[in-house]
Amino acid sequence: MNIAFCSTGCDLNSSVDERFGRTTNFLIYKTETGETTCIENRARTAKGGAGALAVQQLVDNNVSVIIAPEVGPQAMDALKKFNITAYNQQGASTVKEALDLWKEEKLSLIEEPGNKGLHKA
Amino acid sequence: MKITILSGKGGTGKTTVSNNLAVLVKESFLIDCDVEEPNSHIFMAPEITEEEEIRTGYPVVDEDKCIHCRKCADFCHYNAIIAGAAATMPLKDLCHDCGGCQLVCPAGAISYEKKGIGTIFSGTSRFGSRFLYGQLYTGELSGVKIINRLNEKMSHSDLVLVDSPPGTSCSTVAALEGSDYAVIVTEPTPFGVSDMKMVVEMLKEMNIPFSVVVNKAGLGDNEVYEYCSEENLTITGEIPFERIVAEAYASGKLAVEISEEHKSLYRNLWLNIQKEAERSHES
Amino acid sequence: MKVKEIVVISGKGGTGKTTFTASLAPFLKDVVIADCDVDAPDLHILLNPRIEEESIFSGSAKARIDEDLCTRCNLCAEHCRFGAIDKTPRINPMKCEGCGVCEYICPADAITLKDVTTGKVYKGITEYGPMVHARLVPGEETSGKLVSRVRNEAKKRAESEEKPYVLIDGSPGIGCNVISSITGASTVVIVTEPTLSGLHDLKRVLEVAARFSGKAYVVINKYDLSREMSEKIEIEAEKSGAPVLMKLPFDKKIVQAVTGKKIPSLAEEELFLSAGWKNLLKTLTAE
């Protein structure tokens, strides 16, 4: 299973990014092997619809779980449609910490869209 | 003839000028194109006789026909479609209604549906003149479609006064479409001068002749006059700052309702604008 | 450290948003200033930054026709839903939204989308802290993205220099620019005036603000021009959970300060103090 993190850098010690749609990178962790892949977020400089383009990249990389700060309403609908579960990264400052918290089942589900990420253009 | 009243920034007196003129100029037809923040109806207090909802299109995917080729998502420049093996999901709030996804879909799985983005109200003002305004729903992306529709609702034989959106955005460009003449309303402050420069640049590029009205005259400094003389811009009028006018405005009253003197101020302004507009079309 | 973003917006233009933002700047210690009013950037006039870096911003792409390859079949004009292509065919860049339909439909490969300059971003230093501002090219529409860029640059700077505040002069109106300038901010201050139009726009802008996290406050400028309307605004603001923090009277001295390119809260400090300036600062800087 692939888990994606909103990350400022490209390894597990990087800080988590405080944005979802316009995060610097998505760091993808493969639970089976413990391998990580770093994906530069194309949506960071998107004209509009960053949240949507971010979800598209998760879909393209077979991600099943996203650990994020907050997710906008449109991206939330999209995540549900593509069966991607979102967890709140709150309390973690690095990707490693967020991963550990997730493993310990200490992260809460994001079920309601946050107010962030509503801008369209 | 269509005359558009515009300004570099909000609050310089665009609505004041267009509304006062609309009351004085016989047979004029006032259109408020500032669909994000329409204010003219506050002063015109119109009796609305007709409402029209303005709509925009967005794509809908027929999942039975969709072959998940992702061509629509790859094409969309607004990232308004997410496509994966499991589903294809259009996001209607991001859609610009360009029709591209429908065009590229090889399976004929995409059709367009409509949703409302705002309303156009037509009616008669409390002064008996024709009046039209549009209002964008909160949270909507762009009012250009509403402005385009407002433009369609006037004919060239009308004497149209347009209260434009402020600034130089795409909405302003849409409001200027087909204008014979423009009037920039500015104020004698450093802000007024800085903001009007961009409007001047835009009007020159669009080849629309224009002149300048200095509102709140006497409240600021001379920079705006110096700039106009350097750039050879005609000032068709000055409206002095008066507390009594500001107070009347606060409660929805226009200057021309206060006294004969205020009426004649705007009458003179109109004569100057008319003269300049005619002159610019002769040359 | 978490940076606190204070965004000043107004709904209606001309209420004194920029004057108020400039007035706040000297009173927030360790602040990065951002002017997100990219259509009418005026804050720099009062804060006078020394520009250190200027960069070009390309926020959109527009179609261009290669005259030599064009066969005048007019398929592009027929398919353009924005009325941006006439029968010549020629593209009106002010109407082109860069959707790419013409590029796709052209059988002669004569049309390509090209990135265009839609604005400029300036980074500089003022007496009160670093400042980022931008200017949009007239007729451009991608200001939401430019607004985000200005905000992000300011936030990045605040983070790297460990400054606790980012002060943002937001965009007027209620459209995408405003949404871009207040999304995710911790504090929103709405500057309004006691007029029917001010009240009308305040209602609309409160609707937008209500959809965001963070705290919203209202400042009534020139409140004595209509005490009656000022009261109505207070009621409306309280109803929306956005308390009125300060009521500033109309005074020519404030206009004169601006005309003299001075910061009103410094030039006319007495006026501000008697209107509740201290209290406002305390509320805005409270954790």
Tab-separated table of C-alpha atoms in Angstrom, chain A residues 46-53 55-56 59-60 74-75 77-79 81-83 118-121, chain B residues 63 70 73 77-89 91-94 96 139-141:
chain	number	residue	atom	x	y	z
A	46	ALA	CA	-0.685	25.392	-11.085
A	47	LYS	CA	-2.759	28.242	-12.436
A	48	GLY	CA	-5.741	27.015	-10.529
A	49	GLY	CA	-7.200	23.816	-9.150
A	50	ALA	CA	-4.111	22.901	-7.177
A	51	GLY	CA	-6.097	20.578	-4.902
A	52	ALA	CA	-7.518	18.709	-7.876
A	53	LEU	CA	-4.157	18.361	-9.585
A	55	VAL	CA	-5.311	14.409	-6.118
A	56	GLN	CA	-4.606	13.495	-9.740
A	59	VAL	CA	-4.301	8.704	-8.236
A	60	ASP	CA	-1.510	8.318	-10.798
A	74	GLN	CA	-13.317	19.813	-3.810
A	75	ALA	CA	-10.235	17.736	-3.152
A	77	ASP	CA	-14.862	14.880	-2.723
A	78	ALA	CA	-12.220	13.704	-5.159
A	79	LEU	CA	-10.312	11.711	-2.522
A	81	LYS	CA	-14.340	9.163	-5.167
A	82	PHE	CA	-10.927	7.554	-5.675
A	83	ASN	CA	-10.993	5.717	-2.343
A	118	LEU	CA	-10.920	26.966	-1.481
A	119	HIS	CA	-9.421	29.379	-3.909
A	120	LYS	CA	-10.078	28.537	-7.468
A	121	ALA	CA	-7.837	30.647	-9.618
B	63	GLU	CA	-19.412	6.381	-16.493
B	70	ARG	CA	-7.628	10.105	-19.275
B	73	ALA	CA	-7.880	15.261	-17.727
B	77	HIS	CA	-5.752	23.463	-18.642
B	78	TYR	CA	-7.699	24.299	-15.498
B	79	ASN	CA	-7.172	20.924	-13.795
B	80	ALA	CA	-10.930	20.597	-13.599
B	81	ILE	CA	-11.036	16.857	-14.287
B	82	ILE	CA	-9.405	14.105	-12.243
B	83	ALA	CA	-9.081	10.791	-14.056
B	84	GLY	CA	-7.978	7.391	-12.823
B	85	ALA	CA	-8.656	3.754	-13.581
B	86	ALA	CA	-11.583	3.759	-11.202
B	87	ALA	CA	-13.368	6.941	-12.181
B	88	THR	CA	-13.344	10.207	-14.099
B	89	MET	CA	-14.402	13.139	-12.002
B	91	LEU	CA	-14.905	19.516	-10.754
B	92	LYS	CA	-17.510	21.999	-11.861
B	93	ASP	CA	-16.246	24.913	-9.791
B	94	LEU	CA	-12.923	24.883	-11.626
B	96	HIS	CA	-14.175	27.490	-17.508
B	139	GLY	CA	-17.732	32.321	-4.144
B	140	GLU	CA	-18.066	32.279	-7.941
B	141	LEU	CA	-14.949	32.581	-10.031
